[in-house]
CSV table of C-alpha atoms in Angstrom, one decimal:
chain,number,residue,atom,x,y,z
A,630,MET,CA,-23.5,-30.2,-49.3
A,631,ALA,CA,-26.3,-28.0,-47.6
A,632,ALA,CA,-27.0,-24.6,-48.7
A,633,ALA,CA,-26.1,-21.7,-46.1
A,634,LEU,CA,-29.1,-20.2,-44.6
A,635,PRO,CA,-29.4,-16.6,-45.2
A,636,ALA,CA,-29.0,-14.4,-42.0
A,637,LYS,CA,-32.6,-13.8,-41.2
A,638,ASP,CA,-33.3,-17.7,-41.2
A,639,TRP,CA,-30.5,-18.4,-38.7
A,640,PRO,CA,-32.0,-20.1,-35.6
A,641,THR,CA,-32.0,-18.0,-32.4
A,642,ARG,CA,-31.3,-19.2,-29.1
A,643,ALA,CA,-33.6,-17.7,-26.4
A,644,ARG,CA,-32.1,-16.4,-23.3
A,645,ARG,CA,-33.2,-18.1,-20.2
A,646,GLN,CA,-34.8,-16.0,-17.6
A,647,ALA,CA,-32.7,-16.5,-14.1
A,648,SER,CA,-34.3,-18.3,-11.4
A,649,ALA,CA,-35.0,-16.8,-8.0
A,650,ARG,CA,-32.2,-18.9,-6.3
A,651,TRP,CA,-29.6,-17.7,-8.8
A,652,ALA,CA,-30.6,-14.3,-8.1
A,653,LYS,CA,-30.7,-14.8,-4.4
A,654,ALA,CA,-27.1,-16.6,-4.7
A,655,LYS,CA,-25.7,-13.4,-6.6
A,656,ALA,CA,-26.9,-11.2,-4.1
A,657,ALA,CA,-25.4,-13.2,-1.3
A,658,LEU,CA,-22.0,-13.0,-3.1
A,659,GLY,CA,-22.2,-9.3,-3.8
A,660,THR,CA,-22.8,-8.8,0.0
A,661,ALA,CA,-19.8,-10.9,0.9
A,662,HIS,CA,-17.6,-9.5,-1.6
A,663,ALA,CA,-18.6,-5.9,-0.3
A,664,ARG,CA,-18.2,-6.9,3.4
A,665,VAL,CA,-14.7,-8.0,2.7
A,666,ALA,CA,-13.8,-4.9,0.7
A,667,ASN,CA,-15.3,-2.8,3.3
A,668,GLN,CA,-13.4,-4.6,6.3
A,669,ARG,CA,-9.9,-4.2,4.1
A,670,ARG,CA,-10.7,-0.5,3.8
A,671,ASP,CA,-11.3,-0.1,7.3
A,672,GLY,CA,-8.1,-1.9,8.4
A,673,ILE,CA,-6.2,0.3,6.1
A,674,HIS,CA,-7.6,3.6,7.5
A,675,GLN,CA,-7.1,2.5,11.3
A,676,LEU,CA,-3.4,1.4,10.5
A,677,THR,CA,-2.6,4.7,8.7
A,678,THR,CA,-4.4,6.9,11.2
A,679,ARG,CA,-2.7,5.1,14.1
A,680,LEU,CA,0.8,5.3,12.3
A,681,ALA,CA,0.4,9.1,11.5
A,682,ALA,CA,-0.7,9.8,14.9
A,683,THR,CA,1.6,7.9,16.8
A,684,TRP,CA,4.9,8.8,15.3
A,685,GLY,CA,6.4,12.1,13.8
A,686,THR,CA,8.2,10.2,10.9
A,687,VAL,CA,6.7,7.2,9.0
A,688,VAL,CA,9.4,5.3,6.5
A,689,VAL,CA,8.0,3.3,3.9
A,690,GLU,CA,10.0,1.3,1.1
A,691,ASP,CA,9.4,2.0,-2.8
A,692,LEU,CA,8.8,-1.4,-3.8
A,693,ASN,CA,8.5,-3.0,-7.2
A,694,VAL,CA,5.1,-4.3,-6.6
A,695,ALA,CA,4.5,-5.1,-10.4
A,696,GLY,CA,7.5,-7.3,-10.1
A,697,MET,CA,6.6,-9.0,-7.0
A,698,VAL,CA,3.1,-9.7,-8.6
A,699,ARG,CA,4.7,-11.9,-11.0
A,700,ASN,CA,5.4,-14.2,-8.4
A,701,ARG,CA,2.5,-16.7,-8.5
A,702,ARG,CA,3.1,-17.6,-5.1
A,703,LEU,CA,3.0,-14.1,-3.5
A,704,ALA,CA,0.8,-12.6,-6.2
A,705,ARG,CA,-2.7,-13.0,-4.3
A,706,ALA,CA,-1.3,-11.8,-1.0
A,707,ILE,CA,0.5,-8.8,-2.4
A,708,ALA,CA,-2.4,-7.7,-4.5
A,709,ASP,CA,-4.8,-8.1,-1.1
A,710,VAL,CA,-2.6,-5.9,0.9
A,711,GLY,CA,-3.2,-2.7,-1.3
A,712,LEU,CA,0.4,-1.2,-0.9
A,713,ALA,CA,-0.3,1.9,-2.9
A,714,GLU,CA,-3.2,2.7,-0.8
A,715,VAL,CA,-1.3,2.4,2.2
A,716,ARG,CA,1.3,4.9,1.0
A,717,ARG,CA,-1.3,7.3,-0.5
A,718,GLN,CA,-3.0,7.4,2.9
A,719,LEU,CA,0.0,7.7,4.9
A,720,SER,CA,1.2,10.9,2.7
A,721,TYR,CA,-1.7,12.9,3.6
A,722,LYS,CA,-2.4,11.7,7.1
A,723,THR,CA,1.2,12.4,8.0
A,724,GLY,CA,0.8,16.0,6.7
A,725,TRP,CA,-2.3,16.4,8.8
A,726,SER,CA,-0.7,15.3,12.0
A,727,GLY,CA,2.3,17.5,11.3
A,728,GLY,CA,4.7,14.5,10.6
A,729,ARG,CA,6.7,13.5,7.8
A,730,LEU,CA,6.7,10.6,5.3
A,731,VAL,CA,10.2,9.3,4.1
A,732,VAL,CA,10.0,7.1,1.1
A,733,ALA,CA,13.0,4.7,0.8
A,734,ASP,CA,14.4,4.4,-2.5
A,735,ARG,CA,13.8,1.2,-4.3
A,736,TRP,CA,17.3,0.2,-4.4
A,737,TYR,CA,17.9,0.7,-1.0
A,738,PRO,CA,19.2,-2.7,0.5
A,739,SER,CA,17.3,-2.7,3.6
A,740,SER,CA,17.0,-6.4,4.0
A,741,LYS,CA,20.7,-7.3,2.9
A,742,THR,CA,22.3,-4.6,5.1
A,743,CYS,CA,23.6,-5.7,8.7
A,744,SER,CA,21.9,-3.2,11.0
A,745,GLY,CA,24.8,-3.8,13.4
A,746,CYS,CA,28.1,-3.3,11.3
A,747,GLY,CA,26.6,-2.2,8.1
A,748,THR,CA,28.0,-4.9,5.7
A,749,VAL,CA,25.9,-5.5,2.6
A,750,LYS,CA,25.3,-9.1,1.6
A,751,ALA,CA,25.5,-9.5,-2.2
A,752,LYS,CA,22.5,-12.0,-2.3
A,753,LEU,CA,19.8,-12.7,-0.1
A,754,ALA,CA,17.2,-15.4,-0.8
A,755,LEU,CA,13.7,-14.7,0.0
A,756,SER,CA,13.5,-18.2,1.9
A,757,GLU,CA,16.2,-16.7,4.4
A,758,ARG,CA,14.0,-15.5,7.3
A,759,THR,CA,16.9,-15.1,9.7
A,760,TYR,CA,19.5,-12.4,8.8
A,761,ALA,CA,23.2,-13.8,9.7
A,762,CYS,CA,26.1,-11.4,9.3
A,763,ALA,CA,29.4,-13.0,8.4
A,764,GLU,CA,31.4,-10.0,9.7
A,765,CYS,CA,30.2,-9.4,13.2
A,766,GLY,CA,28.3,-12.5,14.0
A,767,LEU,CA,24.8,-10.7,14.2
A,768,ALA,CA,21.6,-13.2,13.9
A,769,LEU,CA,18.3,-11.7,14.1
A,770,GLY,CA,15.0,-11.8,12.0
A,771,ARG,CA,15.1,-10.6,8.4
A,772,ASP,CA,11.9,-8.2,8.9
A,773,LEU,CA,13.6,-6.9,12.1
A,774,ASN,CA,16.9,-6.3,10.6
A,775,ALA,CA,15.1,-4.4,7.6
A,776,ALA,CA,13.1,-2.3,10.3
A,777,LEU,CA,16.2,-1.2,12.1
A,778,ASN,CA,18.0,-0.3,8.6
A,779,LEU,CA,14.9,1.8,7.8
A,780,ALA,CA,14.6,3.4,11.4
A,781,ALA,CA,18.5,4.4,10.8
A,782,LEU,CA,17.5,5.9,7.7
A,783,ALA,CA,14.9,7.8,9.2
A,784,ALA,CA,17.1,9.2,11.8
A,785,ASP,CA,19.5,10.4,9.2
A,786,VAL,CA,16.8,12.2,7.2
A,787,ALA,CA,15.9,14.0,10.4
A,788,GLN,CA,19.2,15.0,11.1
A,789,SER,CA,19.8,16.5,8.0
A,790,CYS,CA,16.6,18.3,7.9
A,791,GLY,CA,17.1,19.8,11.4
A,792,GLU,CA,13.3,19.4,12.3
A,793,THR,CA,12.2,16.6,14.2
A,794,ARG,CA,9.1,18.2,16.4
A,795,ASN,CA,5.8,17.8,15.1
A,796,ALA,CA,3.1,20.2,14.9
A,797,ARG,CA,1.5,18.8,18.3
A,798,GLY,CA,4.8,19.6,19.8
A,799,GLY,CA,4.3,23.2,18.9
A,800,ALA,CA,6.1,23.8,15.6
A,801,VAL,CA,3.9,24.9,12.9
A,802,GLY,CA,3.7,22.0,10.3
A,803,PRO,CA,1.6,21.6,7.2
A,804,GLY,CA,-2.2,22.3,7.4
A,805,THR,CA,-1.7,24.7,10.2
A,806,ARG,CA,-2.9,28.1,10.3
A,807,ALA,CA,-0.4,30.8,10.7
A,808,GLY,CA,-0.5,32.6,14.2
A,809,ARG,CA,-2.7,29.7,15.8
A,810,ALA,CA,-1.3,27.0,18.2
A,811,PRO,CA,-1.9,23.3,16.9
A,812,ALA,CA,-4.5,21.9,19.2
A,813,LYS,CA,-5.9,18.0,19.1
A,814,ARG,CA,-9.3,18.0,18.0
A,815,GLU,CA,-11.5,16.5,20.8
A,816,PRO,CA,-14.7,14.3,19.6
A,817,ARG,CA,-17.9,15.9,20.2
A,818,LYS,CA,-20.4,14.8,22.7
A,819,ARG,CA,-23.4,12.8,21.4
A,820,GLY,CA,-26.4,14.9,21.7
A,821,THR,CA,-24.8,18.2,21.8
A,822,LEU,CA,-25.2,20.7,19.0
A,823,ARG,CA,-22.9,23.1,17.7
A,824,ARG,CA,-23.9,26.6,18.5
A,825,LYS,CA,-22.6,30.0,17.1
A,826,PRO,CA,-21.7,32.2,20.1
A,827,GLU,CA,-24.0,34.9,20.8
A,828,ALA,CA,-22.9,38.5,19.8
A,829,ALA,CA,-22.4,40.5,23.1
């Protein structure tokens, strides 16, 4: 039986210096990852800006994302979308434009409810992409049916609040100063400088 070596005599494995090709490949991979991340971020900003500027009321669903990520077939696609970031940006951008963000409850059956008669199905498998109502005979796409139900929810919320105009229509909304009429911001032309008005 060999005697154990003291700690000072343990053989040390020298760390090999990385090659130039390895460093080049690592830099290229980092550039590709950064490019994809920037494209995703830009796409989310453009989408949320367009939604907030176009519509006075925007409806989102409070989904169980943690549970959806557990499905190994959907996990990567759901994680790539960035649902929390979309909701976060919509929450402050709708305030900027004087709109309103309505969050549907997690248990609101938007997909299971018939948009025609209001009948709620007990179960609806994820593989069923077409919603077929047994009561009224309505048949349409599952996502379109859910969108119609969420639009009806937004209309109910708007009627209960009593205010449907946004700030650009003349009503004072969040972020507008009292006494000032809201106005759309025009982009500044290139080459022009902002100068303070000269005192008379």
